[in-house]
């Protein structure tokens, strides 16, 4: 940070209604609950947004408290590098990391990718998510999105063969990726993978529960398998190479863009394909991930498309093509 006025930190919980509902194997929700951090120095404010995830024991209230617990340290000049050691990887650290990056870019007057020595992001195709439901419900939702080049299909265990067959029939030309959200078992793993292969699915995310995925290393996988809940940051990459072909990098898991970029570099060096993922949230959550998208085989940054409305000045979406953020939004 530059010298001058003492930096201040504020944070708040925001709720953004979802268009319809969003259903995965762990349940459904009708709103996105995010926590936003603002770090202000002088007349300049940097912003970051995160999504607390109950799967990892996070709540909006606890995340807000964790962010505000760093308030005094921010006032004493805690910078982004020191933040990595001051807080564990979490949604809270993500919001702070991204806010500090945004502030840094605005104070210097250059885009954050130039500051970090990264390639300027270009528009990329994002997946569009089809929620879990009956085969008929999913086929109907898929038919409405069949013009999109990449669809992400939420599956949930028993009956997934019928679901993916119905989806494929409704979208014969779209590339399909599947997210099981840990809902498959060793008993139905091979059957469900075969059904996905028969439907021409390109990738399956997290078929088995994290910590119970050793079976993936002991047979020839008919399609690529991606770790999500099994991978969080660089430290979790080492044991996964025999089980997974790709890793899903999400800023709320890595604790911010700083670790996410380092993790992407490490994952590529170890031979993994990269997927960039998101939670359902506004464009302020997606914007930093656009830097990661430049290294990714799969981009899943459709969170704002699932909301009734996005925040003002959000990312530009042209169908499934998502454009880099304007400076006023982030970075």
PDB file of C-alpha atoms in Angstrom:
ATOM      1  CA  UNK A   1       0.000   0.000   0.000  1.00  0.00           C
ATOM      2  CA  UNK A   2       1.066   3.553  -0.556  1.00  0.00           C
ATOM      3  CA  UNK A   3       1.715   5.832   2.361  1.00  0.00           C
ATOM      4  CA  UNK A   4      -0.878   8.385   3.377  1.00  0.00           C
ATOM      5  CA  UNK A   5      -4.203   7.990   5.056  1.00  0.00           C
ATOM      6  CA  UNK A   6      -4.659   5.001   7.323  1.00  0.00           C
ATOM      7  CA  UNK A   7      -6.467   2.168   5.493  1.00  0.00           C
ATOM      8  CA  UNK A   8      -9.893   1.252   6.812  1.00  0.00           C
ATOM      9  CA  UNK A   9     -11.901  -1.921   6.425  1.00  0.00           C
ATOM     10  CA  UNK A  10     -15.642  -2.390   6.224  1.00  0.00           C
ATOM     11  CA  UNK A  11     -17.660  -5.497   5.354  1.00  0.00           C
ATOM     12  CA  UNK A  12     -21.287  -6.482   4.928  1.00  0.00           C
ATOM     13  CA  UNK A  13     -23.558  -9.388   4.058  1.00  0.00           C
ATOM     14  CA  UNK A  14     -25.600  -9.059   0.863  1.00  0.00           C
ATOM     15  CA  UNK A  15     -28.422 -11.233  -0.480  1.00  0.00           C
ATOM     16  CA  UNK A  16     -29.097 -11.600  -4.199  1.00  0.00           C
ATOM     17  CA  UNK A  17     -32.225 -13.463  -5.381  1.00  0.00           C
ATOM     18  CA  UNK A  18     -31.703 -16.380  -7.747  1.00  0.00           C
ATOM     19  CA  UNK A  19     -33.853 -16.735 -10.854  1.00  0.00           C
ATOM     20  CA  UNK A  20     -36.006 -19.732  -9.889  1.00  0.00           C
ATOM     21  CA  UNK A  21     -33.890 -21.993  -7.699  1.00  0.00           C
ATOM     22  CA  UNK A  22     -30.479 -23.604  -7.810  1.00  0.00           C
ATOM     23  CA  UNK A  23     -30.399 -27.300  -6.936  1.00  0.00           C
ATOM     24  CA  UNK A  24     -27.459 -29.659  -6.446  1.00  0.00           C
ATOM     25  CA  UNK A  25     -27.118 -32.986  -4.650  1.00  0.00           C
ATOM     26  CA  UNK A  26     -26.797 -31.227  -1.266  1.00  0.00           C
ATOM     27  CA  UNK A  27     -29.973 -29.171  -1.593  1.00  0.00           C
ATOM     28  CA  UNK A  28     -31.599 -26.128  -3.179  1.00  0.00           C
ATOM     29  CA  UNK A  29     -31.442 -22.379  -2.580  1.00  0.00           C
ATOM     30  CA  UNK A  30     -33.288 -19.337  -3.867  1.00  0.00           C
ATOM     31  CA  UNK A  31     -30.756 -16.607  -3.067  1.00  0.00           C
ATOM     32  CA  UNK A  32     -27.024 -16.051  -3.167  1.00  0.00           C
ATOM     33  CA  UNK A  33     -25.657 -14.855   0.166  1.00  0.00           C
ATOM     34  CA  UNK A  34     -22.327 -13.085  -0.265  1.00  0.00           C
ATOM     35  CA  UNK A  35     -19.988 -11.111   1.973  1.00  0.00           C
ATOM     36  CA  UNK A  36     -18.315  -8.001   0.560  1.00  0.00           C
ATOM     37  CA  UNK A  37     -15.141  -6.427   1.951  1.00  0.00           C
ATOM     38  CA  UNK A  38     -14.180  -2.789   1.264  1.00  0.00           C
ATOM     39  CA  UNK A  39     -10.648  -1.564   1.986  1.00  0.00           C
ATOM     40  CA  UNK A  40     -10.388   2.213   1.691  1.00  0.00           C
ATOM     41  CA  UNK A  41      -7.328   4.432   1.746  1.00  0.00           C
ATOM     42  CA  UNK A  42      -7.826   8.112   1.077  1.00  0.00           C
ATOM     43  CA  UNK A  43     -10.369   8.444  -1.716  1.00  0.00           C
ATOM     44  CA  UNK A  44      -9.745   4.964  -3.134  1.00  0.00           C
ATOM     45  CA  UNK A  45     -11.655   1.795  -2.242  1.00  0.00           C
ATOM     46  CA  UNK A  46     -10.855  -1.769  -3.226  1.00  0.00           C
ATOM     47  CA  UNK A  47     -13.632  -4.372  -3.156  1.00  0.00           C
ATOM     48  CA  UNK A  48     -13.779  -8.119  -2.861  1.00  0.00           C
ATOM     49  CA  UNK A  49     -16.696 -10.535  -2.650  1.00  0.00           C
ATOM     50  CA  UNK A  50     -16.888 -14.067  -1.285  1.00  0.00           C
ATOM     51  CA  UNK A  51     -19.467 -16.805  -0.808  1.00  0.00           C
ATOM     52  CA  UNK A  52     -19.339 -18.670   2.532  1.00  0.00           C
ATOM     53  CA  UNK A  53     -19.924 -22.368   1.876  1.00  0.00           C
ATOM     54  CA  UNK A  54     -21.657 -24.562   4.478  1.00  0.00           C
ATOM     55  CA  UNK A  55     -19.885 -27.619   2.998  1.00  0.00           C
ATOM     56  CA  UNK A  56     -16.734 -26.288   4.662  1.00  0.00           C
ATOM     57  CA  UNK A  57     -18.417 -25.117   7.856  1.00  0.00           C
ATOM     58  CA  UNK A  58     -18.652 -21.482   6.763  1.00  0.00           C
ATOM     59  CA  UNK A  59     -21.579 -19.167   7.489  1.00  0.00           C
ATOM     60  CA  UNK A  60     -22.118 -15.556   6.371  1.00  0.00           C
ATOM     61  CA  UNK A  61     -22.026 -14.327   9.960  1.00  0.00           C
ATOM     62  CA  UNK A  62     -18.802 -16.150  10.840  1.00  0.00           C
ATOM     63  CA  UNK A  63     -17.201 -15.021   7.587  1.00  0.00           C
ATOM     64  CA  UNK A  64     -18.150 -11.409   8.261  1.00  0.00           C
ATOM     65  CA  UNK A  65     -16.668 -11.691  11.762  1.00  0.00           C
ATOM     66  CA  UNK A  66     -13.459 -13.219  10.377  1.00  0.00           C
ATOM     67  CA  UNK A  67     -13.058 -10.360   7.917  1.00  0.00           C
ATOM     68  CA  UNK A  68     -13.672  -7.702  10.554  1.00  0.00           C
ATOM     69  CA  UNK A  69     -11.196  -9.404  12.908  1.00  0.00           C
ATOM     70  CA  UNK A  70      -8.442  -8.165  10.556  1.00  0.00           C
ATOM     71  CA  UNK A  71      -9.630  -4.556  10.749  1.00  0.00           C
ATOM     72  CA  UNK A  72      -6.919  -3.365  13.121  1.00  0.00           C
ATOM     73  CA  UNK A  73      -4.217  -5.188  11.166  1.00  0.00           C
ATOM     74  CA  UNK A  74      -5.392  -3.530   7.942  1.00  0.00           C
ATOM     75  CA  UNK A  75      -5.183  -0.189   9.715  1.00  0.00           C
ATOM     76  CA  UNK A  76      -1.578  -1.002  10.644  1.00  0.00           C
ATOM     77  CA  UNK A  77      -0.763  -1.678   6.979  1.00  0.00           C
ATOM     78  CA  UNK A  78      -1.298  -5.436   6.593  1.00  0.00           C
ATOM     79  CA  UNK A  79      -0.718  -6.087   2.908  1.00  0.00           C
ATOM     80  CA  UNK A  80      -1.795  -8.872   0.587  1.00  0.00           C
ATOM     81  CA  UNK A  81       1.388 -10.909   1.016  1.00  0.00           C
ATOM     82  CA  UNK A  82       1.153 -10.816   4.823  1.00  0.00           C
ATOM     83  CA  UNK A  83      -2.544 -11.698   4.641  1.00  0.00           C
ATOM     84  CA  UNK A  84      -1.691 -15.154   3.282  1.00  0.00           C
ATOM     85  CA  UNK A  85      -0.066 -16.092   6.593  1.00  0.00           C
ATOM     86  CA  UNK A  86      -2.436 -14.101   8.781  1.00  0.00           C
ATOM     87  CA  UNK A  87      -5.553 -16.047   7.750  1.00  0.00           C
ATOM     88  CA  UNK A  88      -6.171 -19.634   6.607  1.00  0.00           C
ATOM     89  CA  UNK A  89      -7.556 -20.302   3.114  1.00  0.00           C
ATOM     90  CA  UNK A  90     -11.232 -19.397   3.333  1.00  0.00           C
ATOM     91  CA  UNK A  91     -14.000 -17.320   1.818  1.00  0.00           C
ATOM     92  CA  UNK A  92     -13.090 -14.536   4.256  1.00  0.00           C
ATOM     93  CA  UNK A  93      -9.502 -14.381   3.049  1.00  0.00           C
ATOM     94  CA  UNK A  94     -10.739 -14.387  -0.542  1.00  0.00           C
ATOM     95  CA  UNK A  95     -12.787 -11.231  -0.032  1.00  0.00           C
ATOM     96  CA  UNK A  96      -9.873  -9.476   1.647  1.00  0.00           C
ATOM     97  CA  UNK A  97      -7.278 -10.660  -0.859  1.00  0.00           C
ATOM     98  CA  UNK A  98      -9.373  -9.453  -3.794  1.00  0.00           C
ATOM     99  CA  UNK A  99     -10.157  -6.148  -2.081  1.00  0.00           C
ATOM    100  CA  UNK A 100      -6.452  -5.507  -1.490  1.00  0.00           C
ATOM    101  CA  UNK A 101      -5.638  -6.400  -5.100  1.00  0.00           C
ATOM    102  CA  UNK A 102      -8.334  -4.030  -6.343  1.00  0.00           C
ATOM    103  CA  UNK A 103      -7.073  -1.249  -4.097  1.00  0.00           C
ATOM    104  CA  UNK A 104      -3.489  -1.830  -5.232  1.00  0.00           C
ATOM    105  CA  UNK A 105      -4.429  -1.581  -8.912  1.00  0.00           C
ATOM    106  CA  UNK A 106      -6.498   1.561  -8.404  1.00  0.00           C
ATOM    107  CA  UNK A 107      -3.813   3.296  -6.365  1.00  0.00           C
ATOM    108  CA  UNK A 108      -1.126   2.607  -8.954  1.00  0.00           C
ATOM    109  CA  UNK A 109      -3.429   3.328 -11.865  1.00  0.00           C
ATOM    110  CA  UNK A 110      -2.817   0.167 -13.893  1.00  0.00           C
ATOM    111  CA  UNK A 111      -4.860  -2.977 -14.454  1.00  0.00           C
ATOM    112  CA  UNK A 112      -4.158  -5.727 -11.957  1.00  0.00           C
ATOM    113  CA  UNK A 113      -2.991  -8.217 -14.574  1.00  0.00           C
ATOM    114  CA  UNK A 114      -0.232  -5.810 -15.593  1.00  0.00           C
ATOM    115  CA  UNK A 115       0.685  -5.342 -11.941  1.00  0.00           C
ATOM    116  CA  UNK A 116       0.931  -9.131 -11.463  1.00  0.00           C
ATOM    117  CA  UNK A 117       2.764  -9.739 -14.735  1.00  0.00           C
ATOM    118  CA  UNK A 118      -0.078 -11.817 -16.187  1.00  0.00           C
ATOM    119  CA  UNK A 119      -1.577 -11.857 -19.638  1.00  0.00           C
ATOM    120  CA  UNK A 120      -4.454  -9.465 -20.154  1.00  0.00           C
ATOM    121  CA  UNK A 121      -7.669 -11.494 -19.971  1.00  0.00           C
ATOM    122  CA  UNK A 122      -9.696 -11.991 -23.117  1.00  0.00           C
ATOM    123  CA  UNK A 123     -13.343 -12.983 -23.508  1.00  0.00           C
ATOM    124  CA  UNK A 124     -13.978 -16.669 -22.923  1.00  0.00           C
ATOM    125  CA  UNK A 125     -16.859 -19.132 -23.097  1.00  0.00           C
ATOM    126  CA  UNK A 126     -18.371 -19.983 -19.734  1.00  0.00           C
ATOM    127  CA  UNK A 127     -20.395 -23.052 -18.869  1.00  0.00           C
ATOM    128  CA  UNK A 128     -24.059 -22.572 -18.050  1.00  0.00           C
ATOM    129  CA  UNK A 129     -25.452 -24.679 -15.208  1.00  0.00           C
ATOM    130  CA  UNK A 130     -28.482 -26.962 -15.378  1.00  0.00           C
ATOM    131  CA  UNK A 131     -29.799 -27.712 -11.879  1.00  0.00           C
ATOM    132  CA  UNK A 132     -30.479 -31.210 -10.577  1.00  0.00           C
ATOM    133  CA  UNK A 133     -34.023 -32.501 -11.048  1.00  0.00           C
ATOM    134  CA  UNK A 134     -35.994 -35.249 -12.705  1.00  0.00           C
ATOM    135  CA  UNK A 135     -34.920 -36.282 -16.223  1.00  0.00           C
ATOM    136  CA  UNK A 136     -37.963 -34.488 -17.623  1.00  0.00           C
ATOM    137  CA  UNK A 137     -37.341 -31.279 -15.688  1.00  0.00           C
ATOM    138  CA  UNK A 138     -33.664 -31.239 -16.616  1.00  0.00           C
ATOM    139  CA  UNK A 139     -34.420 -31.941 -20.272  1.00  0.00           C
ATOM    140  CA  UNK A 140     -36.850 -29.016 -20.362  1.00  0.00           C
ATOM    141  CA  UNK A 141     -34.293 -26.663 -18.785  1.00  0.00           C
ATOM    142  CA  UNK A 142     -31.598 -27.948 -21.127  1.00  0.00           C
ATOM    143  CA  UNK A 143     -33.750 -27.393 -24.210  1.00  0.00           C
ATOM    144  CA  UNK A 144     -33.991 -23.696 -23.299  1.00  0.00           C
ATOM    145  CA  UNK A 145     -30.184 -23.512 -23.051  1.00  0.00           C
ATOM    146  CA  UNK A 146     -29.337 -25.800 -25.972  1.00  0.00           C
ATOM    147  CA  UNK A 147     -27.992 -22.857 -27.978  1.00  0.00           C
ATOM    148  CA  UNK A 148     -25.149 -22.486 -25.472  1.00  0.00           C
ATOM    149  CA  UNK A 149     -21.870 -24.177 -26.441  1.00  0.00           C
ATOM    150  CA  UNK A 150     -20.985 -25.481 -22.950  1.00  0.00           C
ATOM    151  CA  UNK A 151     -23.441 -26.794 -20.357  1.00  0.00           C
ATOM    152  CA  UNK A 152     -22.646 -27.934 -16.823  1.00  0.00           C
ATOM    153  CA  UNK A 153     -25.081 -30.586 -15.631  1.00  0.00           C
ATOM    154  CA  UNK A 154     -25.708 -31.128 -11.925  1.00  0.00           C
ATOM    155  CA  UNK A 155     -26.221 -34.816 -11.125  1.00  0.00           C
ATOM    156  CA  UNK A 156     -27.083 -36.533  -7.874  1.00  0.00           C
ATOM    157  CA  UNK A 157     -26.535 -40.318  -7.769  1.00  0.00           C
ATOM    158  CA  UNK A 158     -29.189 -42.917  -8.547  1.00  0.00           C
ATOM    159  CA  UNK A 159     -30.983 -42.255 -11.824  1.00  0.00           C
ATOM    160  CA  UNK A 160     -28.161 -40.146 -13.229  1.00  0.00           C
ATOM    161  CA  UNK A 161     -27.939 -42.343 -16.328  1.00  0.00           C
ATOM    162  CA  UNK A 162     -31.479 -41.366 -17.284  1.00  0.00           C
ATOM    163  CA  UNK A 163     -30.816 -37.716 -16.441  1.00  0.00           C
ATOM    164  CA  UNK A 164     -27.737 -37.383 -18.625  1.00  0.00           C
ATOM    165  CA  UNK A 165     -29.367 -39.256 -21.507  1.00  0.00           C
ATOM    166  CA  UNK A 166     -32.336 -36.885 -21.370  1.00  0.00           C
ATOM    167  CA  UNK A 167     -30.047 -33.867 -21.246  1.00  0.00           C
ATOM    168  CA  UNK A 168     -28.006 -35.039 -24.220  1.00  0.00           C
ATOM    169  CA  UNK A 169     -31.163 -35.586 -26.279  1.00  0.00           C
ATOM    170  CA  UNK A 170     -32.281 -32.035 -25.451  1.00  0.00           C
ATOM    171  CA  UNK A 171     -28.893 -30.489 -26.352  1.00  0.00           C
ATOM    172  CA  UNK A 172     -27.338 -32.621 -29.103  1.00  0.00           C
ATOM    173  CA  UNK A 173     -24.714 -30.037 -30.085  1.00  0.00           C
ATOM    174  CA  UNK A 174     -23.541 -28.641 -26.736  1.00  0.00           C
ATOM    175  CA  UNK A 175     -20.377 -29.766 -24.978  1.00  0.00           C
ATOM    176  CA  UNK A 176     -21.423 -31.284 -21.645  1.00  0.00           C
ATOM    177  CA  UNK A 177     -19.581 -31.354 -18.362  1.00  0.00           C
ATOM    178  CA  UNK A 178     -21.076 -32.956 -15.257  1.00  0.00           C
ATOM    179  CA  UNK A 179     -20.865 -32.105 -11.557  1.00  0.00           C
ATOM    180  CA  UNK A 180     -21.893 -34.867  -9.152  1.00  0.00           C
ATOM    181  CA  UNK A 181     -21.024 -32.860  -5.999  1.00  0.00           C
ATOM    182  CA  UNK A 182     -19.756 -36.002  -4.181  1.00  0.00           C
ATOM    183  CA  UNK A 183     -23.097 -37.802  -4.661  1.00  0.00           C
ATOM    184  CA  UNK A 184     -21.897 -40.986  -6.360  1.00  0.00           C
ATOM    185  CA  UNK A 185     -20.742 -44.131  -4.555  1.00  0.00           C
ATOM    186  CA  UNK A 186     -18.270 -46.867  -5.373  1.00  0.00           C
ATOM    187  CA  UNK A 187     -21.275 -49.042  -6.214  1.00  0.00           C
ATOM    188  CA  UNK A 188     -22.587 -46.781  -8.984  1.00  0.00           C
ATOM    189  CA  UNK A 189     -19.360 -45.022  -9.998  1.00  0.00           C
ATOM    190  CA  UNK A 190     -18.477 -47.086 -13.067  1.00  0.00           C
ATOM    191  CA  UNK A 191     -22.095 -47.292 -14.238  1.00  0.00           C
ATOM    192  CA  UNK A 192     -22.554 -43.521 -13.998  1.00  0.00           C
ATOM    193  CA  UNK A 193     -19.221 -42.789 -15.670  1.00  0.00           C
ATOM    194  CA  UNK A 194     -20.171 -45.144 -18.513  1.00  0.00           C
ATOM    195  CA  UNK A 195     -23.533 -43.387 -18.913  1.00  0.00           C
ATOM    196  CA  UNK A 196     -21.758 -40.051 -19.111  1.00  0.00           C
ATOM    197  CA  UNK A 197     -19.267 -41.414 -21.643  1.00  0.00           C
ATOM    198  CA  UNK A 198     -22.122 -42.759 -23.759  1.00  0.00           C
ATOM    199  CA  UNK A 199     -23.703 -39.302 -23.698  1.00  0.00           C
ATOM    200  CA  UNK A 200     -20.480 -37.712 -24.901  1.00  0.00           C
ATOM    201  CA  UNK A 201     -19.720 -35.912 -21.637  1.00  0.00           C
ATOM    202  CA  UNK A 202     -16.246 -34.365 -21.636  1.00  0.00           C
ATOM    203  CA  UNK A 203     -15.578 -34.092 -17.898  1.00  0.00           C
ATOM    204  CA  UNK A 204     -17.065 -35.233 -14.569  1.00  0.00           C
ATOM    205  CA  UNK A 205     -16.460 -33.190 -11.423  1.00  0.00           C
ATOM    206  CA  UNK A 206     -16.048 -34.786  -7.997  1.00  0.00           C
ATOM    207  CA  UNK A 207     -17.995 -38.040  -8.429  1.00  0.00           C
ATOM    208  CA  UNK A 208     -17.035 -39.471  -5.010  1.00  0.00           C
ATOM    209  CA  UNK A 209     -16.874 -37.750  -1.612  1.00  0.00           C
ATOM    210  CA  UNK A 210     -13.614 -36.039  -0.738  1.00  0.00           C
ATOM    211  CA  UNK A 211     -11.538 -38.429   1.325  1.00  0.00           C
ATOM    212  CA  UNK A 212     -13.319 -41.426  -0.219  1.00  0.00           C
ATOM    213  CA  UNK A 213     -12.022 -41.099  -3.763  1.00  0.00           C
ATOM    214  CA  UNK A 214      -9.219 -43.696  -3.826  1.00  0.00           C
ATOM    215  CA  UNK A 215     -11.267 -45.901  -6.137  1.00  0.00           C
ATOM    216  CA  UNK A 216     -10.632 -43.420  -8.946  1.00  0.00           C
ATOM    217  CA  UNK A 217      -6.984 -44.485  -9.057  1.00  0.00           C
ATOM    218  CA  UNK A 218      -7.705 -48.166  -9.579  1.00  0.00           C
ATOM    219  CA  UNK A 219      -9.492 -48.406 -12.920  1.00  0.00           C
ATOM    220  CA  UNK A 220      -9.259 -46.821 -16.343  1.00  0.00           C
ATOM    221  CA  UNK A 221     -11.512 -43.784 -16.362  1.00  0.00           C
ATOM    222  CA  UNK A 222     -13.543 -43.575 -19.592  1.00  0.00           C
ATOM    223  CA  UNK A 223     -13.663 -39.766 -19.419  1.00  0.00           C
ATOM    224  CA  UNK A 224     -11.699 -37.101 -17.596  1.00  0.00           C
ATOM    225  CA  UNK A 225     -12.451 -36.603 -13.889  1.00  0.00           C
ATOM    226  CA  UNK A 226     -11.980 -33.280 -12.093  1.00  0.00           C
ATOM    227  CA  UNK A 227     -11.349 -32.709  -8.386  1.00  0.00           C
ATOM    228  CA  UNK A 228     -13.436 -30.024  -6.690  1.00  0.00           C
ATOM    229  CA  UNK A 229     -14.177 -30.709  -3.025  1.00  0.00           C
ATOM    230  CA  UNK A 230     -10.995 -32.841  -2.899  1.00  0.00           C
ATOM    231  CA  UNK A 231      -8.727 -29.926  -3.803  1.00  0.00           C
ATOM    232  CA  UNK A 232      -8.365 -26.531  -2.158  1.00  0.00           C
ATOM    233  CA  UNK A 233      -4.913 -25.016  -2.596  1.00  0.00           C
ATOM    234  CA  UNK A 234      -1.394 -25.992  -3.630  1.00  0.00           C
ATOM    235  CA  UNK A 235      -0.909 -28.112  -0.529  1.00  0.00           C
ATOM    236  CA  UNK A 236      -3.737 -30.443  -1.570  1.00  0.00           C
ATOM    237  CA  UNK A 237      -2.456 -31.219  -5.071  1.00  0.00           C
ATOM    238  CA  UNK A 238       0.208 -33.778  -4.224  1.00  0.00           C
ATOM    239  CA  UNK A 239      -1.923 -36.873  -3.581  1.00  0.00           C
ATOM    240  CA  UNK A 240      -4.432 -36.372  -6.390  1.00  0.00           C
ATOM    241  CA  UNK A 241      -2.576 -36.996  -9.631  1.00  0.00           C
ATOM    242  CA  UNK A 242      -3.461 -40.697  -9.954  1.00  0.00           C
ATOM    243  CA  UNK A 243      -7.141 -40.042  -9.183  1.00  0.00           C
ATOM    244  CA  UNK A 244      -7.902 -36.918 -11.184  1.00  0.00           C
ATOM    245  CA  UNK A 245      -7.149 -35.452 -14.579  1.00  0.00           C
ATOM    246  CA  UNK A 246      -8.138 -31.879 -13.744  1.00  0.00           C
ATOM    247  CA  UNK A 247      -8.666 -29.593 -10.746  1.00  0.00           C
ATOM    248  CA  UNK A 248     -11.386 -27.016 -10.197  1.00  0.00           C
ATOM    249  CA  UNK A 249      -9.880 -23.836  -8.780  1.00  0.00           C
ATOM    250  CA  UNK A 250     -12.303 -21.573  -6.906  1.00  0.00           C
ATOM    251  CA  UNK A 251     -11.202 -18.425  -5.145  1.00  0.00           C
ATOM    252  CA  UNK A 252     -13.362 -19.133  -2.114  1.00  0.00           C
ATOM    253  CA  UNK A 253     -11.471 -22.414  -1.616  1.00  0.00           C
ATOM    254  CA  UNK A 254      -7.964 -21.054  -2.239  1.00  0.00           C
ATOM    255  CA  UNK A 255      -8.560 -17.995  -0.095  1.00  0.00           C
ATOM    256  CA  UNK A 256      -8.139 -15.492  -2.892  1.00  0.00           C
ATOM    257  CA  UNK A 257      -6.602 -14.812  -6.277  1.00  0.00           C
ATOM    258  CA  UNK A 258      -3.045 -14.670  -4.926  1.00  0.00           C
ATOM    259  CA  UNK A 259      -3.062 -18.362  -3.962  1.00  0.00           C
ATOM    260  CA  UNK A 260      -5.286 -19.330  -6.893  1.00  0.00           C
ATOM    261  CA  UNK A 261      -2.786 -18.077  -9.465  1.00  0.00           C
ATOM    262  CA  UNK A 262       0.061 -19.887  -7.714  1.00  0.00           C
ATOM    263  CA  UNK A 263      -2.059 -23.036  -7.506  1.00  0.00           C
ATOM    264  CA  UNK A 264      -2.874 -22.894 -11.221  1.00  0.00           C
ATOM    265  CA  UNK A 265       0.817 -22.642 -12.091  1.00  0.00           C
ATOM    266  CA  UNK A 266       1.620 -25.585  -9.810  1.00  0.00           C
ATOM    267  CA  UNK A 267      -1.266 -27.701 -11.126  1.00  0.00           C
ATOM    268  CA  UNK A 268      -0.260 -27.176 -14.742  1.00  0.00           C
ATOM    269  CA  UNK A 269       3.335 -28.067 -13.886  1.00  0.00           C
ATOM    270  CA  UNK A 270       2.051 -31.338 -12.391  1.00  0.00           C
ATOM    271  CA  UNK A 271       0.073 -32.207 -15.512  1.00  0.00           C
ATOM    272  CA  UNK A 272      -3.456 -31.276 -14.458  1.00  0.00           C
ATOM    273  CA  UNK A 273      -5.941 -29.533 -16.690  1.00  0.00           C
ATOM    274  CA  UNK A 274      -7.474 -26.465 -15.084  1.00  0.00           C
ATOM    275  CA  UNK A 275     -11.114 -25.685 -14.494  1.00  0.00           C
ATOM    276  CA  UNK A 276     -12.049 -22.304 -13.042  1.00  0.00           C
ATOM    277  CA  UNK A 277     -15.221 -22.495 -10.999  1.00  0.00           C
ATOM    278  CA  UNK A 278     -17.487 -20.253  -8.983  1.00  0.00           C
ATOM    279  CA  UNK A 279     -20.309 -20.154  -6.518  1.00  0.00           C
ATOM    280  CA  UNK A 280     -23.593 -18.443  -7.336  1.00  0.00           C
ATOM    281  CA  UNK A 281     -22.671 -14.808  -6.793  1.00  0.00           C
ATOM    282  CA  UNK A 282     -22.413 -11.420  -8.488  1.00  0.00           C
ATOM    283  CA  UNK A 283     -19.882 -10.237 -11.038  1.00  0.00           C
ATOM    284  CA  UNK A 284     -17.658  -8.927  -8.242  1.00  0.00           C
ATOM    285  CA  UNK A 285     -16.909 -12.558  -7.345  1.00  0.00           C
ATOM    286  CA  UNK A 286     -16.330 -13.557 -10.985  1.00  0.00           C
ATOM    287  CA  UNK A 287     -14.086 -10.661 -12.003  1.00  0.00           C
ATOM    288  CA  UNK A 288     -10.835 -11.808 -10.316  1.00  0.00           C
ATOM    289  CA  UNK A 289     -11.334 -15.341 -11.647  1.00  0.00           C
ATOM    290  CA  UNK A 290     -11.143 -13.998 -15.196  1.00  0.00           C
ATOM    291  CA  UNK A 291      -7.359 -13.899 -14.743  1.00  0.00           C
ATOM    292  CA  UNK A 292      -7.389 -17.633 -14.020  1.00  0.00           C
ATOM    293  CA  UNK A 293      -9.666 -18.320 -16.963  1.00  0.00           C
ATOM    294  CA  UNK A 294      -6.824 -17.579 -19.357  1.00  0.00           C
ATOM    295  CA  UNK A 295      -5.066 -20.794 -18.251  1.00  0.00           C
ATOM    296  CA  UNK A 296      -8.182 -22.939 -18.032  1.00  0.00           C
ATOM    297  CA  UNK A 297      -9.496 -25.747 -20.226  1.00  0.00           C
ATOM    298  CA  UNK A 298     -12.946 -25.243 -18.696  1.00  0.00           C
ATOM    299  CA  UNK A 299     -14.427 -21.977 -17.457  1.00  0.00           C
ATOM    300  CA  UNK A 300     -17.476 -21.999 -15.187  1.00  0.00           C
ATOM    301  CA  UNK A 301     -18.200 -18.375 -14.270  1.00  0.00           C
ATOM    302  CA  UNK A 302     -21.941 -18.244 -14.840  1.00  0.00           C
ATOM    303  CA  UNK A 303     -22.945 -17.164 -11.318  1.00  0.00           C
ATOM    304  CA  UNK A 304     -24.451 -13.800 -12.362  1.00  0.00           C
ATOM    305  CA  UNK A 305     -26.455 -15.472 -15.133  1.00  0.00           C
ATOM    306  CA  UNK A 306     -28.323 -17.438 -12.462  1.00  0.00           C
ATOM    307  CA  UNK A 307     -29.371 -14.328 -10.519  1.00  0.00           C
ATOM    308  CA  UNK A 308     -32.507 -12.266 -11.047  1.00  0.00           C
ATOM    309  CA  UNK A 309     -30.188  -9.282 -11.454  1.00  0.00           C
ATOM    310  CA  UNK A 310     -26.476  -8.568 -11.134  1.00  0.00           C
ATOM    311  CA  UNK A 311     -24.835  -5.622  -9.403  1.00  0.00           C
ATOM    312  CA  UNK A 312     -24.439  -2.379 -11.369  1.00  0.00           C
ATOM    313  CA  UNK A 313     -21.437  -2.349 -13.690  1.00  0.00           C
ATOM    314  CA  UNK A 314     -21.209  -6.137 -13.710  1.00  0.00           C
ATOM    315  CA  UNK A 315     -19.410  -8.290 -16.226  1.00  0.00           C
ATOM    316  CA  UNK A 316     -20.625  -8.227 -19.791  1.00  0.00           C
ATOM    317  CA  UNK A 317     -22.137 -11.534 -20.926  1.00  0.00           C
ATOM    318  CA  UNK A 318     -22.903 -12.005 -24.610  1.00  0.00           C
ATOM    319  CA  UNK A 319     -24.714 -15.329 -24.545  1.00  0.00           C
ATOM    320  CA  UNK A 320     -22.094 -17.617 -22.999  1.00  0.00           C
ATOM    321  CA  UNK A 321     -19.184 -15.315 -23.833  1.00  0.00           C
ATOM    322  CA  UNK A 322     -17.991 -13.439 -20.751  1.00  0.00           C
ATOM    323  CA  UNK A 323     -15.773 -10.368 -21.045  1.00  0.00           C
ATOM    324  CA  UNK A 324     -13.040  -9.120 -18.674  1.00  0.00           C
ATOM    325  CA  UNK A 325     -14.082  -6.643 -15.963  1.00  0.00           C
ATOM    326  CA  UNK A 326     -14.032  -2.925 -16.442  1.00  0.00           C
ATOM    327  CA  UNK A 327     -11.756  -1.142 -13.959  1.00  0.00           C
ATOM    328  CA  UNK A 328     -14.743   0.371 -12.164  1.00  0.00           C
ATOM    329  CA  UNK A 329     -15.970  -3.109 -11.196  1.00  0.00           C
ATOM    330  CA  UNK A 330     -12.659  -4.627 -10.116  1.00  0.00           C
ATOM    331  CA  UNK A 331      -8.942  -4.674 -10.822  1.00  0.00           C
TER     332      UNK A 331
END
